[in-house]
mmCIF file of C-alpha atoms in Angstrom:
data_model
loop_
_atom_site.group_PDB
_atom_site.id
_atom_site.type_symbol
_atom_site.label_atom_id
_atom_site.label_comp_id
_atom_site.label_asym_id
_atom_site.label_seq_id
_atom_site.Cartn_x
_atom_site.Cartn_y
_atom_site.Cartn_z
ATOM 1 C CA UNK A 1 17.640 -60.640 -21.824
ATOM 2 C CA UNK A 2 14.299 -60.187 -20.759
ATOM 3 C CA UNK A 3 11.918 -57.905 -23.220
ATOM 4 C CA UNK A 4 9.345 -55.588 -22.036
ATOM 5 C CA UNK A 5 6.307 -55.052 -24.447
ATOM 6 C CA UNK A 6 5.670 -51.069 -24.682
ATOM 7 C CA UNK A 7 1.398 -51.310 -24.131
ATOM 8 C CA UNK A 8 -0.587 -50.237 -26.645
ATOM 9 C CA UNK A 9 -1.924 -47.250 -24.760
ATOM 10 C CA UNK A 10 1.479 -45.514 -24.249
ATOM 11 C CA UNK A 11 2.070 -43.626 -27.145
ATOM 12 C CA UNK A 12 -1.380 -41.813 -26.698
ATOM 13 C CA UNK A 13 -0.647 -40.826 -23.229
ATOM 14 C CA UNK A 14 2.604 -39.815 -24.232
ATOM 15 C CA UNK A 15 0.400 -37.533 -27.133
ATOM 16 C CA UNK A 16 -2.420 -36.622 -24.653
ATOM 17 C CA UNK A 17 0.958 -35.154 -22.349
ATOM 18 C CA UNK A 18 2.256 -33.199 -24.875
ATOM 19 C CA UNK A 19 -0.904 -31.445 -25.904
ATOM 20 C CA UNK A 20 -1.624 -30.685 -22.502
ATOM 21 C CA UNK A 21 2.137 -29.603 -21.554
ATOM 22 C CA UNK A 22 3.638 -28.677 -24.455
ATOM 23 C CA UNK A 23 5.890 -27.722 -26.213
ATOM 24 C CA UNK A 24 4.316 -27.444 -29.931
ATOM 25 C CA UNK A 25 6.928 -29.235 -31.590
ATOM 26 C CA UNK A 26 6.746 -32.598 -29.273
ATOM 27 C CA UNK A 27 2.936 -32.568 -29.968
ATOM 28 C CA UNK A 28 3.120 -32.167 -33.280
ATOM 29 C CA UNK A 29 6.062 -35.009 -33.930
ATOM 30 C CA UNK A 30 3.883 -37.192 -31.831
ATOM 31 C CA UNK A 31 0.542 -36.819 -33.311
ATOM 32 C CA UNK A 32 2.322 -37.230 -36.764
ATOM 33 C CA UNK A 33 3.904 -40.318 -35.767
ATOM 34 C CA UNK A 34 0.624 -42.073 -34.383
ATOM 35 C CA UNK A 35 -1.028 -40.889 -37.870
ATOM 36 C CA UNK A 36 1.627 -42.882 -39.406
ATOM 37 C CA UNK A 37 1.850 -40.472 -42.037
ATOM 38 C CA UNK A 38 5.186 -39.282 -43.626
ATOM 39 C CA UNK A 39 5.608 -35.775 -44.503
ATOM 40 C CA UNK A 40 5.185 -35.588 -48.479
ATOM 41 C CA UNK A 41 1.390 -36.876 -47.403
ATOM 42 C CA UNK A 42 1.152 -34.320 -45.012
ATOM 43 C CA UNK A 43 2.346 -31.650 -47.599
ATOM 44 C CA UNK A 44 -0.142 -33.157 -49.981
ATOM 45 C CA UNK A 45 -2.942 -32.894 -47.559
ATOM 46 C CA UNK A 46 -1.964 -29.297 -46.627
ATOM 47 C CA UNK A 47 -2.197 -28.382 -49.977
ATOM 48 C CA UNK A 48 -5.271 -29.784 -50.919
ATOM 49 C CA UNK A 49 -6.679 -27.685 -48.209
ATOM 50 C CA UNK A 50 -5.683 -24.810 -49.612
ATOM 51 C CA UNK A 51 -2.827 -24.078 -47.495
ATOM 52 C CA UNK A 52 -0.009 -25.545 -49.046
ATOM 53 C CA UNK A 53 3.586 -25.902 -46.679
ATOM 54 C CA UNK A 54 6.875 -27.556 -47.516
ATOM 55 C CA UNK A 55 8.281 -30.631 -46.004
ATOM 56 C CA UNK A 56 11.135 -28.512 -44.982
ATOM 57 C CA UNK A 57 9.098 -26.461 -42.764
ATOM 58 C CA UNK A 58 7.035 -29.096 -41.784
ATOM 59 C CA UNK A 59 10.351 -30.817 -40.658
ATOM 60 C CA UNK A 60 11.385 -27.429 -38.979
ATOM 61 C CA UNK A 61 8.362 -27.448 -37.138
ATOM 62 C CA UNK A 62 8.323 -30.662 -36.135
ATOM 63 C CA UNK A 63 11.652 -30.594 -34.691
ATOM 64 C CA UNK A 64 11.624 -26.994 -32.990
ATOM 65 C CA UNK A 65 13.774 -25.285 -35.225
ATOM 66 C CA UNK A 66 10.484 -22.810 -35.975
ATOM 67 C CA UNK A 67 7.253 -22.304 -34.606
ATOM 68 C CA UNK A 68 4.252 -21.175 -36.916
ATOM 69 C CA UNK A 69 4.100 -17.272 -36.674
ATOM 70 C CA UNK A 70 2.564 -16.034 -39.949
ATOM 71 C CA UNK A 71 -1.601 -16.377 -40.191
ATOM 72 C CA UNK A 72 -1.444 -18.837 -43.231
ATOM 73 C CA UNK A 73 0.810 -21.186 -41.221
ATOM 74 C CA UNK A 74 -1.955 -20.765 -38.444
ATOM 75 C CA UNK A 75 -4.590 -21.896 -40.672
ATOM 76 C CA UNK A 76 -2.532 -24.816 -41.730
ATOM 77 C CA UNK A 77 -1.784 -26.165 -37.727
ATOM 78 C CA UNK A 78 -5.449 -25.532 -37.627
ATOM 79 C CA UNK A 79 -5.770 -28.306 -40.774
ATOM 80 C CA UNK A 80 -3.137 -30.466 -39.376
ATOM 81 C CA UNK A 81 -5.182 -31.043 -36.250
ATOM 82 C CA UNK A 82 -7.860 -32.361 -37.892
ATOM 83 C CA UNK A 83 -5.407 -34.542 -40.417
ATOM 84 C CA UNK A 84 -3.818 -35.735 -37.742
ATOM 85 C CA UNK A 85 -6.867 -36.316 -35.166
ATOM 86 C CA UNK A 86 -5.992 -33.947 -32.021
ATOM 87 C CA UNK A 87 -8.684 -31.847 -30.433
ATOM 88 C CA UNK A 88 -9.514 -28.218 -32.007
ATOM 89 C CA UNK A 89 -7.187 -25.823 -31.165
ATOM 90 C CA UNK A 90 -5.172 -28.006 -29.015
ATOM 91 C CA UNK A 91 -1.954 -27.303 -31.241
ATOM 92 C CA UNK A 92 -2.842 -23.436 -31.507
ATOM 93 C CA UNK A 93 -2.865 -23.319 -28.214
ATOM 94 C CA UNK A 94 -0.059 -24.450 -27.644
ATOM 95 C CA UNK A 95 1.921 -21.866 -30.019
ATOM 96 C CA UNK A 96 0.516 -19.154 -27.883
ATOM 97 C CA UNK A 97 3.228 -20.284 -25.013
ATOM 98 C CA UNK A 98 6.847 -19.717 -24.485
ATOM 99 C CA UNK A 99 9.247 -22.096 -25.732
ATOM 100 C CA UNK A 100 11.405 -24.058 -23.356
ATOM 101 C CA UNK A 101 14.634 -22.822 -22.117
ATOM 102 C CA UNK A 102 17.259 -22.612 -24.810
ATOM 103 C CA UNK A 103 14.881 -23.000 -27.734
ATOM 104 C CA UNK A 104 14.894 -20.869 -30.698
ATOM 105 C CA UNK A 105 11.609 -19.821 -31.014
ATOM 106 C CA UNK A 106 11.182 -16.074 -32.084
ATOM 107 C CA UNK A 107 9.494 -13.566 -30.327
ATOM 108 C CA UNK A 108 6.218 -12.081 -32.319
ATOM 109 C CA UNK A 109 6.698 -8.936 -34.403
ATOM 110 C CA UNK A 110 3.686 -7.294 -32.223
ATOM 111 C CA UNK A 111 6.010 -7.810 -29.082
ATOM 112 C CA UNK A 112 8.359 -5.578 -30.466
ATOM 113 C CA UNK A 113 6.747 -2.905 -32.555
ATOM 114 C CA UNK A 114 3.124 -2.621 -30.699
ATOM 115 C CA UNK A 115 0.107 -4.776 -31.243
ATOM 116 C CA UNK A 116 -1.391 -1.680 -33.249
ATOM 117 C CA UNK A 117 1.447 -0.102 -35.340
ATOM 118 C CA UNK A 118 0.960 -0.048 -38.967
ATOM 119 C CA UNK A 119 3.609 -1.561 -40.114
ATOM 120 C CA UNK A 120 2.538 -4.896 -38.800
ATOM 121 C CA UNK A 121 0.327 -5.752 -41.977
ATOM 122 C CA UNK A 122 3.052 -5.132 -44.262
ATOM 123 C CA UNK A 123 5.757 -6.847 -42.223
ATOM 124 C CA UNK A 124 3.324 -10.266 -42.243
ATOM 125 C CA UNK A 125 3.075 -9.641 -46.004
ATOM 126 C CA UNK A 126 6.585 -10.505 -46.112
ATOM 127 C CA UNK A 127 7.136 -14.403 -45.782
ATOM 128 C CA UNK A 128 10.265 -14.249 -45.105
ATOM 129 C CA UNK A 129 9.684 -12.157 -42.023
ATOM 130 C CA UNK A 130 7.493 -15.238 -39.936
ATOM 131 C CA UNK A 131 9.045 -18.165 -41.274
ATOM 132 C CA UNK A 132 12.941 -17.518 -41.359
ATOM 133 C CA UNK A 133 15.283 -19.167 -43.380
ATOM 134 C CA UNK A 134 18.183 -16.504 -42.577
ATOM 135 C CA UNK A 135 19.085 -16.188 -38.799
ATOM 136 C CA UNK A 136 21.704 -13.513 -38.235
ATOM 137 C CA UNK A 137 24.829 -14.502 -36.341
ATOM 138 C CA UNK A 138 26.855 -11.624 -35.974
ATOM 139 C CA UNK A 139 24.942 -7.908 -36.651
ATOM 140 C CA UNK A 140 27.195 -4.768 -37.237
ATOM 141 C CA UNK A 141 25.684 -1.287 -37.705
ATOM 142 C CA UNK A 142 26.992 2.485 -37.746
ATOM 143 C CA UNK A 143 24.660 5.297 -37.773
ATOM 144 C CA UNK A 144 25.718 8.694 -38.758
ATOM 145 C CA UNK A 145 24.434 11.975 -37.385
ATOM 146 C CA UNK A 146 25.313 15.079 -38.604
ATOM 147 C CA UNK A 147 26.138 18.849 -36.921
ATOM 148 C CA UNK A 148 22.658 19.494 -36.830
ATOM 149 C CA UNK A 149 21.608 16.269 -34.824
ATOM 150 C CA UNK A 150 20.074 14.720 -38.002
ATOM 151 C CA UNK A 151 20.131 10.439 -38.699
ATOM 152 C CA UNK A 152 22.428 10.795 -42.162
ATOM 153 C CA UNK A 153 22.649 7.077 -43.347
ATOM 154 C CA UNK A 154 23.021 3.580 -41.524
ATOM 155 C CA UNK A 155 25.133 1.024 -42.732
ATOM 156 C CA UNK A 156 24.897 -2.384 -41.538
ATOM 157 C CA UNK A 157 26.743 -5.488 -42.027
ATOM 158 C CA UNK A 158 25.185 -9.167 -41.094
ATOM 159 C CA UNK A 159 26.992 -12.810 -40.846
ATOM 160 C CA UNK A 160 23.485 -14.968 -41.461
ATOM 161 C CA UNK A 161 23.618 -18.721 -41.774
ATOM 162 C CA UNK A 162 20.825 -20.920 -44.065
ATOM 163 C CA UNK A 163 18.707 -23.059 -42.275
ATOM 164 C CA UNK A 164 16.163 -23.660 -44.904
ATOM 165 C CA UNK A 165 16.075 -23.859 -48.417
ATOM 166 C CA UNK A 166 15.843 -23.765 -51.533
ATOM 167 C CA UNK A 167 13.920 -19.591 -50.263
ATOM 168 C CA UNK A 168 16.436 -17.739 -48.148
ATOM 169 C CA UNK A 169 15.914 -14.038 -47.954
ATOM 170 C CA UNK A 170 16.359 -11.809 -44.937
ATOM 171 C CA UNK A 171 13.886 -8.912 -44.506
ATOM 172 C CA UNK A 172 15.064 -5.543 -42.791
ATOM 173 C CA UNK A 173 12.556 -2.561 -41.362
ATOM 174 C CA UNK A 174 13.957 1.054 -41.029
ATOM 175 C CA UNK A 175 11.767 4.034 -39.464
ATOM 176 C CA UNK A 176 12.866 7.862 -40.290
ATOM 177 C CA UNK A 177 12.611 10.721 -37.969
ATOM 178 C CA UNK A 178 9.194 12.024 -38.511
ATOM 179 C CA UNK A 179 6.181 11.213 -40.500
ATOM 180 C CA UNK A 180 6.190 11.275 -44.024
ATOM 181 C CA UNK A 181 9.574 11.249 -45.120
ATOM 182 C CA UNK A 182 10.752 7.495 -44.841
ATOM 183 C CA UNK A 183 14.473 6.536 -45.020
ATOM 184 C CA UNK A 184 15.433 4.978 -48.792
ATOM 185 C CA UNK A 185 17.293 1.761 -49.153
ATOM 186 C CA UNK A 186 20.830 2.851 -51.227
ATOM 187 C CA UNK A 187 22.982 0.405 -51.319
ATOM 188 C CA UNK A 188 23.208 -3.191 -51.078
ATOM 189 C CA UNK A 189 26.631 -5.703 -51.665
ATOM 190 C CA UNK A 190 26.469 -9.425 -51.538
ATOM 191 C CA UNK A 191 23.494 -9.165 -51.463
ATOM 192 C CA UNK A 192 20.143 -7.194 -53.520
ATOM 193 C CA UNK A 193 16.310 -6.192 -52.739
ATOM 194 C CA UNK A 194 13.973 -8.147 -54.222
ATOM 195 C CA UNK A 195 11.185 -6.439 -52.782
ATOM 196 C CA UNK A 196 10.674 -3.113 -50.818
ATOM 197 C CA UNK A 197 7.723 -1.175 -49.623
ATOM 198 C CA UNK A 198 7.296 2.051 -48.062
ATOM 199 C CA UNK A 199 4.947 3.154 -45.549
ATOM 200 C CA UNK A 200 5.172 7.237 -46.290
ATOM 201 C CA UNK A 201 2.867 8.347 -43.025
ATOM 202 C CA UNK A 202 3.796 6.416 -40.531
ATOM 203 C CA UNK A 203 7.647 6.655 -42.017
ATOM 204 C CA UNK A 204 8.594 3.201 -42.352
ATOM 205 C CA UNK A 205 10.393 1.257 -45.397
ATOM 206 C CA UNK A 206 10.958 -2.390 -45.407
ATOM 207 C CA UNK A 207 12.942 -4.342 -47.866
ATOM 208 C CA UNK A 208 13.579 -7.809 -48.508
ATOM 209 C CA UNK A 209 17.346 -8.946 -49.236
ATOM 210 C CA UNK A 210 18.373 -12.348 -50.990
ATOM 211 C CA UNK A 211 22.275 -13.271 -50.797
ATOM 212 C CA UNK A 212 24.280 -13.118 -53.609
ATOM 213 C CA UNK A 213 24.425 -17.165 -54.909
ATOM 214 C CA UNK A 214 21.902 -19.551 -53.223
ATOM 215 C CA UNK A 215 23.230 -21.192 -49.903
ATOM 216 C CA UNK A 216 23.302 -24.689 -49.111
ATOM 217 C CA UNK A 217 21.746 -25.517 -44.677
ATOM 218 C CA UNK A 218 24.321 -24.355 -42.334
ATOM 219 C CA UNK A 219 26.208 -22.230 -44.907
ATOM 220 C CA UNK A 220 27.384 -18.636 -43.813
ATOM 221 C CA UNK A 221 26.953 -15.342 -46.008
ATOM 222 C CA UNK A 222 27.307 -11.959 -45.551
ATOM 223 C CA UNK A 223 24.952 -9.038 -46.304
ATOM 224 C CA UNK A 224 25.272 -5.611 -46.270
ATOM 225 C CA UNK A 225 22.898 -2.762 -46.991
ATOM 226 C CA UNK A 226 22.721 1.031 -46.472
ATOM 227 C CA UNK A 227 19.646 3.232 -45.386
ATOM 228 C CA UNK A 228 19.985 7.263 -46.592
ATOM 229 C CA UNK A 229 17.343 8.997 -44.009
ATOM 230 C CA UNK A 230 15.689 12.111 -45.662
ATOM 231 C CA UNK A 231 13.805 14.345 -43.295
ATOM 232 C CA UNK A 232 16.248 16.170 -41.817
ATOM 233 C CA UNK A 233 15.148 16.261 -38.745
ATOM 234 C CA UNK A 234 17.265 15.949 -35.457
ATOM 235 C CA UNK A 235 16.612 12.721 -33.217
ATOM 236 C CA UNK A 236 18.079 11.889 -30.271
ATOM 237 C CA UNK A 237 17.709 7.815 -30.171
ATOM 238 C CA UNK A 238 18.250 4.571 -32.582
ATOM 239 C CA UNK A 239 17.072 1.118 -31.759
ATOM 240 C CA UNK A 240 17.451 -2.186 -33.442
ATOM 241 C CA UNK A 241 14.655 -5.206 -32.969
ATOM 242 C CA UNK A 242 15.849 -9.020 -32.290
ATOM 243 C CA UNK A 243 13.040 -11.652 -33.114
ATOM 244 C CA UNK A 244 16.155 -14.504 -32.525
ATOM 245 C CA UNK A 245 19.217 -14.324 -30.312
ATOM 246 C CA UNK A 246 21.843 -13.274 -32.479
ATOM 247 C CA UNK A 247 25.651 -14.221 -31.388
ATOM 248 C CA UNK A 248 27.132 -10.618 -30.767
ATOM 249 C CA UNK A 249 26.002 -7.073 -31.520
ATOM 250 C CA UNK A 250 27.895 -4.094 -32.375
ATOM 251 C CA UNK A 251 25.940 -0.695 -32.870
ATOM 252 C CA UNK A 252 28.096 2.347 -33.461
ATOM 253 C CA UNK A 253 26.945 5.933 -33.733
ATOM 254 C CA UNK A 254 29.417 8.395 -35.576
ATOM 255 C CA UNK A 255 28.585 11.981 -34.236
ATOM 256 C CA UNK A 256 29.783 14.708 -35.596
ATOM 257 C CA UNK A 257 33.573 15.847 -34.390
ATOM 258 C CA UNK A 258 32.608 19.419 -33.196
ATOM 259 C CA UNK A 259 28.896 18.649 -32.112
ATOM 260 C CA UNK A 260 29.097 15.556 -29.566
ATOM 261 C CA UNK A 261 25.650 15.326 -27.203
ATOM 262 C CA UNK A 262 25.782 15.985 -23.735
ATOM 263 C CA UNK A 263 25.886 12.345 -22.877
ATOM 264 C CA UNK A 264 24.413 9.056 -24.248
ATOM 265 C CA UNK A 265 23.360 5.760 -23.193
ATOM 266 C CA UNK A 266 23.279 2.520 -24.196
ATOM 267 C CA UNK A 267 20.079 0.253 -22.782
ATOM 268 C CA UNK A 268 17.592 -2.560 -23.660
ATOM 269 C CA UNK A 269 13.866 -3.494 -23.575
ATOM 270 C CA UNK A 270 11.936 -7.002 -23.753
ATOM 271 C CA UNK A 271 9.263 -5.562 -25.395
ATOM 272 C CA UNK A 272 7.965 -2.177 -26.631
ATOM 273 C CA UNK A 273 6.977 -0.304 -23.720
ATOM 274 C CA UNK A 274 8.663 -1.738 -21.098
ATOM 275 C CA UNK A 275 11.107 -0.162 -18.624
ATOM 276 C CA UNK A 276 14.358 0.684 -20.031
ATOM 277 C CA UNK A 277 17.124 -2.333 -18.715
ATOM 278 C CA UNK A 278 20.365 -2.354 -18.085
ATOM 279 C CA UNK A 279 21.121 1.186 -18.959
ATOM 280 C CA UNK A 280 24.713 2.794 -18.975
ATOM 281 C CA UNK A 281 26.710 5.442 -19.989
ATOM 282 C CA UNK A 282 28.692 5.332 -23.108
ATOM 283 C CA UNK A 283 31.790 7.395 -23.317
ATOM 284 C CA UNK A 284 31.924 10.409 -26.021
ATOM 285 C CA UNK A 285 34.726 11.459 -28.095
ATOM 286 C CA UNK A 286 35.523 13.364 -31.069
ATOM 287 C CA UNK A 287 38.204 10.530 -32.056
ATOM 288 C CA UNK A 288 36.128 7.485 -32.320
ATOM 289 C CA UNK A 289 32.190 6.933 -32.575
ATOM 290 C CA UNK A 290 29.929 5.813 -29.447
ATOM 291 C CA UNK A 291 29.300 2.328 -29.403
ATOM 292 C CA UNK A 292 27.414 -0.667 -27.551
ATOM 293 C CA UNK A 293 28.627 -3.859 -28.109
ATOM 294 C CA UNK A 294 27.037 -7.016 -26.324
ATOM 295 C CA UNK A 295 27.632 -10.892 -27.044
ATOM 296 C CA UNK A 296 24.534 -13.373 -26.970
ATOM 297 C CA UNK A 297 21.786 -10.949 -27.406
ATOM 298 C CA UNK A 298 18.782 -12.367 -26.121
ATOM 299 C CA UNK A 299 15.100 -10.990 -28.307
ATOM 300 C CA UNK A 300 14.156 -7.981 -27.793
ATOM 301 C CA UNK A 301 15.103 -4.522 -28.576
ATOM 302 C CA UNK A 302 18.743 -3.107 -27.930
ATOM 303 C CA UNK A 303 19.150 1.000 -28.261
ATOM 304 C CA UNK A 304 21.000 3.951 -27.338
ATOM 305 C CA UNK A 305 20.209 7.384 -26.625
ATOM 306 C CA UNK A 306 21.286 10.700 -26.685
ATOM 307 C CA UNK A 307 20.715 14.250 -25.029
ATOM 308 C CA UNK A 308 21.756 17.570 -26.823
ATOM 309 C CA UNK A 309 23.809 20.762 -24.764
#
């Protein structure tokens, strides 16, 4: 059988394709693999620089499984270029566009909470927020409202699976009612905060969870938390934020028996400010709560509201 020799030029206009076209993670695996460097030299480089990353993520980035979101992973694409001898910018760039179909590249934070809100700064503080190492398969939350109209408590209850390590820690953003008065993280099981901060003005807390015994890739745990809210104010809508798809989705809101709203509805939004999508009416009764529940929930932001008598 005949053999064909691959020419010498091929692999650079494979490169030169990839930086032009995308996506990030085929540029990147190609420009390391003309540098004919492995990825322990790469980490070494990285950290020399000042920006150290693992070989884990380097791997995850290499291979799509995450995209560089948080600033100091920015600065270190912006070292690999020049490491790996690409153009300035060229693999920045790149980041800035959609993944391809099917790909699990998050959406950014500022998509779904505003460019401007203030708890953007905090949220990139956490690592664990950018660069995930818990995706959640299965999400399962009940809010309680009271005979007043006021947010009680939320309870939620997460499948996540590990797909880094040896770090895996899941972090979780609540806003209350009102300024001021932020909801307080009061329970946890399975799983327990390792860090929270609270936002008093704009009414924000954020915590970050860790599960109960360390998880080996592809493992499955379960977390479960509970937020008390404490302004006592009556609100007539809940939302929950989805940087990933997650598998299915069930939101449940427990009204009080002898003060049910006028009507409520379920609906979705790509981004903060958009139109409200695929809105419909969910059914009230004083013998079970009002729920939404949807399978393969896309990113983006999945609610349901509520009008008083």
């Amino acid at each position: 059988m005949p053999m064909f020799a691959v020419p010498p030029e091929a692999p650079g206009r494979e490169l030169a394709q990839a930086l032009a076209a995308g996506p990030f993670s085929r540029a990147l695996s190609l420009a390391i693999d003309r540098s004919g460097l492995g990825l322990a030299r790469l980490r070494g480089r990285l950290a020399a620089a000042g920006v150290p990353v693992s070989t884990t993520t380097l791997s995850y980035w290499r291979t799509g499984r995450t995209r560089p979101e948080r600033p100091e992973s920015l600065r270190a694409v912006a070292v690999l270029e020049d490491v790996l001898g690409v153009p300035a910018r060229s693999l920045i760039e790149l980041l800035a566009r959609p993944g391809p179909p099917g790909a699990p590249d998050p959406v950014r934070w500022e998509r779904l909470w505003g460019p401007r809100n203030d708890v953007l700064p905090v949220l990139h503080s956490f690592d664990a927020a950018d660069e995930t190492s818990l995706l959640v398969l299965s999400l399962h939350e009940a809010l309680h409202v009271d005979d007043r109209g006021c947010l009680t408590r939320l309870r939620v209850r997460e499948v996540v699976r590990a797909v880094e390590e040896p770090v895996q820690a899941r972090v979780v953003a609540l806003r209350g009612c009102v300024p001021g008065r932020p909801p307080r993280l009061v329970a946890t099981r399975y799983c327990r905060p390792v860090r929270t901060e609270v936002l008093p003005e704009p009414g924000f807390v954020l915590s970050e969870l860790v599960p109960g015994r360390s998880m080996a890739v592809g493992e499955t745990a379960i977390l479960e938390y509970e937020f008390e809210y404490t302004d006592g104010v009556p609100d007539t809508s809940y939302d929950r934020r989805f940087r990933h798809p997650v598998a299915e989705h069930l939101l449940e809101v427990h009204f009080a028996r002898d003060a049910l709203p006028a009507a409520c509805h379920a609906y979705r939004l790509d981004a903060r400010g958009d139109r409200e999508r695929d809105v419909t009416a969910v059914p009230l009764s004083p013998a079970s709560p009002a729920h939404q529940f949807a399978t393969g929930v896309g990113p983006g932001i999945r609610g349901m509201r509520w009008s008083w008598p």
